[in-house]
Structures are given as C-alpha cells and as structure tokens.
Amino acid sequence: MGNWFYKEPPPPVVLVPPLFEFPPLAARTRMLESSYNMLFGKLALKCLFEDYFEESRHFSTIIMLKPIDDPHVDLMATLSGPLDHKPDERITGNAVFRWQNDLDDPHTFMDLFVSNSDPVLQMRSCANFPRYGVAAFGILPLLLKKRVTAEDYGVMGLRYGSERLSAGITVMPFAIKDQLPRSAWLVSKLGRLTFGVQYEPQYGSRDEMKYKNMLNWSCAVGYGVGSGSPLCPSFNFGLELARSSQFIASFYQHAVVQRRVKNPFEESEVVGITNYIDFGFELQTRMDDTKISNSIPDSTFQLAASWQANKNFLLKGKLGPLSSSVALAVKSWWKPSFTFSISANRDRISGTTAYGFGLRVENLREASYQRADPNYVMLTPNKEHLAEGTVWKIGNRPMLESDVF
C-alpha cells in the first residue's frame, strides 16, 4: 500500500530563456533591401556591433506597440538626443505606422514613416507572392524639405528568391538615363557556400558606361554552418571586395551552451539553464592607393562579444582601434516588455569615458517558451541542446519552430 502513495519525482529540467532580440527588427523590412546586404552574416554582425551600444552622452527610446483588437497594425516610435542641451544638436523623433494584411506573411505590408527631419513623410510598401518567389516593392518620399537627387522622388524594385537563388533590381522612375538601374544583385547558395555580386552605379561620368567602372561593383563569398534557429549554434565566415577598393573579412559565431545552476527561486527539478554567446570580428582594408584623409586609416577592425546569462540580463563588449565599449541590458518580460540599457565608451585617444542610456517598450515580439523538454538530460559542455515546441510570435504568427522531435 505504500507504493500507492509514492509519487515519482519530476524529471530534471533545463531552462531555455528567450533571446532579447529575435527576430531582429531589421528583418521586418528586409524585402526592401538587397539580399547581398543581408546575407554573409551581415545582419547578425550589424545587430552584434550596434544593438544596445548607445551613442556617448546621448539617450534613445524605442516604443513598439500594437492594439489588442487588431493585430494587423502596429506602431514603432523612436526618440533620441543628447543628455545635455547643446545648441547644435536637437532631439530626433520619428514613427512608423505599419499595416500587414496576412499575419503569416510579414513580407506583404505597407507602412508610413514620419519624422522631424528628411524625409518628413515617407511611404513604403511590398507585395510578396511566395508561390512564385516574386516580390515588388517601392519607397516613396511624400514630403521632403528639399529634393536634391532622383532618389528623393522614389525608388521601385522587383526581386526573385528561392532556396538557392536571389536576384533583384531597383530603379528610380524619375532618374536620368545614366542612373538606371539604381542597384542590382545576384546571390546564389551552393551547399554551405554563398556567392554574391552587386552593382551600384555611383562612380563615373555621364559620358561613360558606368557598368564598365569596377568601383561600381562588389562581390562576396561566404561559408555558413547551422540554421537560423537561435537554439542552434551557427558559424559564418565571409570575404568581400566592396567597390573594388575595400577588402572586408568577417566572422560570426552563435553558441548555445548549458550550465548547471541552483536557483533558490526555482523548483528543485531545475538543474541548468541555457546561455547564448555571440562572437563577431570584422576587418576592413583599403585596396586603393589614394590617400583620402590623414584621419582615415588604411585598415580598421572591430571585435565584439555578447553573453545572455538568462532571460533578464545581457552583457556586451566591443573593441576597436580607437575606442572600446561595454553595454548592459536588463529586460522584464511583462506585457509590454521593458528593456533598460546602459553603455560606456572609452576613447583611448582622449582618455575619457562617456555613457549612453536606452529604453525600449515593446509588445510586438512575444516569447512563448521558458523550459526545455521534460525528458531532457543535462549534456556535456561540448554538445548543444534544442528544445522541442519552440515558438516565437509576432501577434499570432509563428516566427520560429524547432524542427527537432
């Protein structure tokens, strides 16, 4: 009879915290950008080098909200400026009102951008046809204080994408003949290798064919391992010759590790927690012999790393030839969520340290998981774990699902 009252202890559990920034905000409008500028680990490196590193002696505030009654629309407003009043600097504010027809297709949308600087009012739109892999998009500045270039009158584009190929072209309807096209790209993926080429006619006179000028061409090759899931480690290495005048080598790695914990605020079956560690490096070297300025070095680099210890704390560091920075972000997963960040930048030339502050309020991206599979067994440090049932949502739209069963 004693066995009738025996209750089997629960299996050990490893916490799987949600990532601070997933999916990246830049992915919401990636259909408006060239695939060449988004692949080769460029988007991941951009987030690693820039997110939560606030400008010295400045503050920034981002508010991202959506109404409960209508998940098809949302609003994102930003406000930034100096901490102390300066006559030559002013507070910059802008807002984006976005409408999305299908919650399962974020690439078909229309938004209105308003700002207290140029462009004052701008409309962006994209129509995606995933069945055929074709999308058409446009950017139309409606109000500007002054229109200088043909790009100020609008940009239109057409793109094609599949698992192995991405190609696109953008044009300016009011451009003169020698400015057509505005840009064109072709990217192909063969296994773990990715090749890409991009044409942007910015150099050359009107009397010559700009496509013959090698300064208007860029090419890149990349090697990548892993998937886009944040619960899966990934590795990216890229080489790029930008405008035939600058050589760029970059490296990015996302690691998923577990560590044992004993948290008195958690249940006794919680034996570990998942951590996310990111590391990135970028080296830029000028290939031309022209001396632009004594203040511009022939080569530069930046090195950054981040560590998310749990769902509430993120620590980042960045190192460059002239300065170094460290940032700490604290996030509460309320509805809406609040993220406060502070960054310190050390200028090694002047020997001074300056601080920046940031605040984010959001209810767009909602993390719907916190714990790993109940049958999970603690793994050794040289292995990774993918939890089942992982779902990221924007509204009711699943953004990420683990394919491990």
PDB file of C-alpha atoms in Angstrom, residues 49 281-285 295-304 318-325 345-351:
ATOM      1  CA  PHE A  49      28.020  45.657 -33.232  1.00  0.00           C
ATOM      2  CA  PHE A 281      35.001  40.092 -35.883  1.00  0.00           C
ATOM      3  CA  GLU A 282      35.341  42.381 -38.894  1.00  0.00           C
ATOM      4  CA  LEU A 283      38.479  43.624 -40.636  1.00  0.00           C
ATOM      5  CA  GLN A 284      38.376  46.318 -43.339  1.00  0.00           C
ATOM      6  CA  THR A 285      41.390  47.172 -45.511  1.00  0.00           C
ATOM      7  CA  SER A 295      42.265  60.890 -40.241  1.00  0.00           C
ATOM      8  CA  ILE A 296      41.019  57.832 -42.174  1.00  0.00           C
ATOM      9  CA  PRO A 297      43.249  54.770 -41.575  1.00  0.00           C
ATOM     10  CA  ASP A 298      44.128  52.326 -44.328  1.00  0.00           C
ATOM     11  CA  SER A 299      42.683  49.493 -42.271  1.00  0.00           C
ATOM     12  CA  THR A 300      40.392  49.150 -39.280  1.00  0.00           C
ATOM     13  CA  PHE A 301      38.746  46.401 -37.293  1.00  0.00           C
ATOM     14  CA  GLN A 302      36.079  45.811 -34.688  1.00  0.00           C
ATOM     15  CA  LEU A 303      35.625  42.901 -32.326  1.00  0.00           C
ATOM     16  CA  ALA A 304      32.501  42.233 -30.265  1.00  0.00           C
ATOM     17  CA  LYS A 318      33.107  45.861 -28.307  1.00  0.00           C
ATOM     18  CA  LEU A 319      36.705  46.699 -29.133  1.00  0.00           C
ATOM     19  CA  GLY A 320      38.067  48.909 -31.920  1.00  0.00           C
ATOM     20  CA  PRO A 321      41.380  50.579 -32.783  1.00  0.00           C
ATOM     21  CA  LEU A 322      40.408  53.903 -31.189  1.00  0.00           C
ATOM     22  CA  SER A 323      37.811  53.042 -28.549  1.00  0.00           C
ATOM     23  CA  SER A 324      36.205  50.261 -26.568  1.00  0.00           C
ATOM     24  CA  SER A 325      32.655  49.898 -25.271  1.00  0.00           C
ATOM     25  CA  ASN A 345      32.508  54.105 -24.241  1.00  0.00           C
ATOM     26  CA  ARG A 346      36.211  54.593 -23.576  1.00  0.00           C
ATOM     27  CA  ASP A 347      38.042  56.883 -26.002  1.00  0.00           C
ATOM     28  CA  ARG A 348      41.687  55.842 -25.879  1.00  0.00           C
ATOM     29  CA  ILE A 349      42.888  58.983 -27.673  1.00  0.00           C
ATOM     30  CA  SER A 350      41.447  61.487 -25.204  1.00  0.00           C
ATOM     31  CA  GLY A 351      41.388  59.057 -22.287  1.00  0.00           C
TER      32      GLY A 351
END
